[in-house]
PDB file of C-alpha atoms in Angstrom:
ATOM      1  CA  MET A   1      72.277 -11.276  28.313  1.00  0.00           C
ATOM      2  CA  VAL A   2      73.758  -7.935  27.322  1.00  0.00           C
ATOM      3  CA  ASP A   3      72.528  -4.974  29.342  1.00  0.00           C
ATOM      4  CA  HIS A   4      71.522  -2.127  27.033  1.00  0.00           C
ATOM      5  CA  ALA A   5      70.805   1.504  27.770  1.00  0.00           C
ATOM      6  CA  ILE A   6      68.434   3.605  25.726  1.00  0.00           C
ATOM      7  CA  GLU A   7      68.268   7.346  26.174  1.00  0.00           C
ATOM      8  CA  LEU A   8      65.369   9.241  24.622  1.00  0.00           C
ATOM      9  CA  LEU A   9      66.054  12.890  23.962  1.00  0.00           C
ATOM     10  CA  THR A  10      62.904  14.991  24.137  1.00  0.00           C
ATOM     11  CA  ARG A  11      61.462  18.433  24.941  1.00  0.00           C
ATOM     12  CA  ALA A  12      58.290  19.569  26.645  1.00  0.00           C
ATOM     13  CA  GLY A  13      55.258  19.969  24.376  1.00  0.00           C
ATOM     14  CA  CYS A  14      56.553  17.497  21.754  1.00  0.00           C
ATOM     15  CA  SER A  15      53.751  15.026  21.046  1.00  0.00           C
ATOM     16  CA  ALA A  16      56.034  12.725  18.999  1.00  0.00           C
ATOM     17  CA  CYS A  17      58.395  12.669  22.024  1.00  0.00           C
ATOM     18  CA  GLU A  18      55.543  11.664  24.314  1.00  0.00           C
ATOM     19  CA  GLN A  19      54.536   8.836  21.923  1.00  0.00           C
ATOM     20  CA  ALA A  20      58.128   7.613  21.671  1.00  0.00           C
ATOM     21  CA  ALA A  21      58.540   7.704  25.463  1.00  0.00           C
ATOM     22  CA  GLY A  22      55.404   5.644  25.944  1.00  0.00           C
ATOM     23  CA  ARG A  23      56.397   3.022  23.443  1.00  0.00           C
ATOM     24  CA  LEU A  24      59.945   2.766  24.710  1.00  0.00           C
ATOM     25  CA  ALA A  25      58.666   2.367  28.300  1.00  0.00           C
ATOM     26  CA  GLU A  26      56.504  -0.554  27.086  1.00  0.00           C
ATOM     27  CA  LEU A  27      59.506  -2.146  25.293  1.00  0.00           C
ATOM     28  CA  ALA A  28      61.763  -1.613  28.272  1.00  0.00           C
ATOM     29  CA  GLY A  29      59.277  -3.585  30.404  1.00  0.00           C
ATOM     30  CA  GLU A  30      59.183  -6.362  27.819  1.00  0.00           C
ATOM     31  CA  LEU A  31      62.888  -6.491  26.866  1.00  0.00           C
ATOM     32  CA  GLY A  32      64.609  -5.296  30.049  1.00  0.00           C
ATOM     33  CA  PHE A  33      66.779  -2.468  28.746  1.00  0.00           C
ATOM     34  CA  ARG A  34      67.429   0.632  30.858  1.00  0.00           C
ATOM     35  CA  LEU A  35      65.487   3.667  29.656  1.00  0.00           C
ATOM     36  CA  THR A  36      66.378   7.256  30.440  1.00  0.00           C
ATOM     37  CA  VAL A  37      64.432  10.249  29.152  1.00  0.00           C
ATOM     38  CA  THR A  38      66.336  13.500  28.844  1.00  0.00           C
ATOM     39  CA  ASP A  39      64.729  16.858  28.046  1.00  0.00           C
ATOM     40  CA  VAL A  40      67.343  18.698  25.961  1.00  0.00           C
ATOM     41  CA  ASP A  41      66.075  22.139  27.061  1.00  0.00           C
ATOM     42  CA  VAL A  42      66.291  21.205  30.762  1.00  0.00           C
ATOM     43  CA  ALA A  43      69.793  19.793  30.159  1.00  0.00           C
ATOM     44  CA  ALA A  44      70.794  23.058  28.452  1.00  0.00           C
ATOM     45  CA  ALA A  45      69.446  25.107  31.368  1.00  0.00           C
ATOM     46  CA  ASP A  46      71.515  22.912  33.667  1.00  0.00           C
ATOM     47  CA  GLY A  47      74.688  23.712  31.698  1.00  0.00           C
ATOM     48  CA  ASN A  48      74.765  20.883  29.118  1.00  0.00           C
ATOM     49  CA  SER A  49      73.893  22.680  25.902  1.00  0.00           C
ATOM     50  CA  ALA A  50      75.614  20.096  23.702  1.00  0.00           C
ATOM     51  CA  LEU A  51      72.588  17.778  23.476  1.00  0.00           C
ATOM     52  CA  ARG A  52      70.272  20.558  22.371  1.00  0.00           C
ATOM     53  CA  ALA A  53      72.848  21.881  19.906  1.00  0.00           C
ATOM     54  CA  GLU A  54      73.409  18.438  18.373  1.00  0.00           C
ATOM     55  CA  TYR A  55      69.894  16.937  18.433  1.00  0.00           C
ATOM     56  CA  GLY A  56      67.438  19.763  19.133  1.00  0.00           C
ATOM     57  CA  ASP A  57      66.090  19.974  15.577  1.00  0.00           C
ATOM     58  CA  ARG A  58      65.430  16.210  15.230  1.00  0.00           C
ATOM     59  CA  LEU A  59      63.533  15.316  18.366  1.00  0.00           C
ATOM     60  CA  PRO A  60      62.701  12.775  19.550  1.00  0.00           C
ATOM     61  CA  VAL A  61      66.088  11.069  19.225  1.00  0.00           C
ATOM     62  CA  VAL A  62      66.791   7.520  20.410  1.00  0.00           C
ATOM     63  CA  LEU A  63      70.306   6.748  21.569  1.00  0.00           C
ATOM     64  CA  LEU A  64      71.207   3.073  21.938  1.00  0.00           C
ATOM     65  CA  ASP A  65      74.179   2.522  24.212  1.00  0.00           C
ATOM     66  CA  GLY A  66      75.251   6.142  23.626  1.00  0.00           C
ATOM     67  CA  ALA A  67      75.035   6.121  19.820  1.00  0.00           C
ATOM     68  CA  GLU A  68      72.272   7.712  17.765  1.00  0.00           C
ATOM     69  CA  HIS A  69      69.866   5.082  16.651  1.00  0.00           C
ATOM     70  CA  SER A  70      66.840   6.888  15.219  1.00  0.00           C
ATOM     71  CA  TYR A  71      65.117  10.228  15.238  1.00  0.00           C
ATOM     72  CA  TRP A  72      61.611  11.670  14.760  1.00  0.00           C
ATOM     73  CA  GLU A  73      60.242   8.226  15.684  1.00  0.00           C
ATOM     74  CA  VAL A  74      61.213   4.925  17.229  1.00  0.00           C
ATOM     75  CA  ASP A  75      62.489   2.637  14.450  1.00  0.00           C
ATOM     76  CA  GLU A  76      61.078  -0.362  16.263  1.00  0.00           C
ATOM     77  CA  PRO A  77      62.018  -3.155  13.789  1.00  0.00           C
ATOM     78  CA  ARG A  78      65.606  -1.908  13.650  1.00  0.00           C
ATOM     79  CA  LEU A  79      65.724  -1.433  17.425  1.00  0.00           C
ATOM     80  CA  LEU A  80      64.484  -4.967  18.089  1.00  0.00           C
ATOM     81  CA  ALA A  81      67.029  -6.334  15.610  1.00  0.00           C
ATOM     82  CA  ASP A  82      69.874  -4.350  17.133  1.00  0.00           C
ATOM     83  CA  LEU A  83      68.926  -5.357  20.664  1.00  0.00           C
ATOM     84  CA  GLY A  84      68.740  -8.995  19.605  1.00  0.00           C
ATOM     85  CA  SER A  85      71.950  -9.025  17.575  1.00  0.00           C
ATOM     86  CA  ALA A  86      73.996  -7.560  20.395  1.00  0.00           C
ATOM     87  CA  GLU A  87      73.167 -10.391  22.771  1.00  0.00           C
TER      88      GLU A  87
END
């Protein structure tokens, strides 16, 4: 089995981000991928402004194994297909 990492880029007060985080947490439990949630504003305050500059206007953004996969929502059918095809 291939070990996948999903990073969800979010910001505080983003209801779509909260929904995406909840659904990805459920899927991580079912499918076994590693899930990290990163607040782009917190990252920028900590010195990494690149994430906010690149993705800040399209949140939430789902990164699969470091590459942009979807934004504004979790493209669940595509994500399931991509996770399955990489195994």
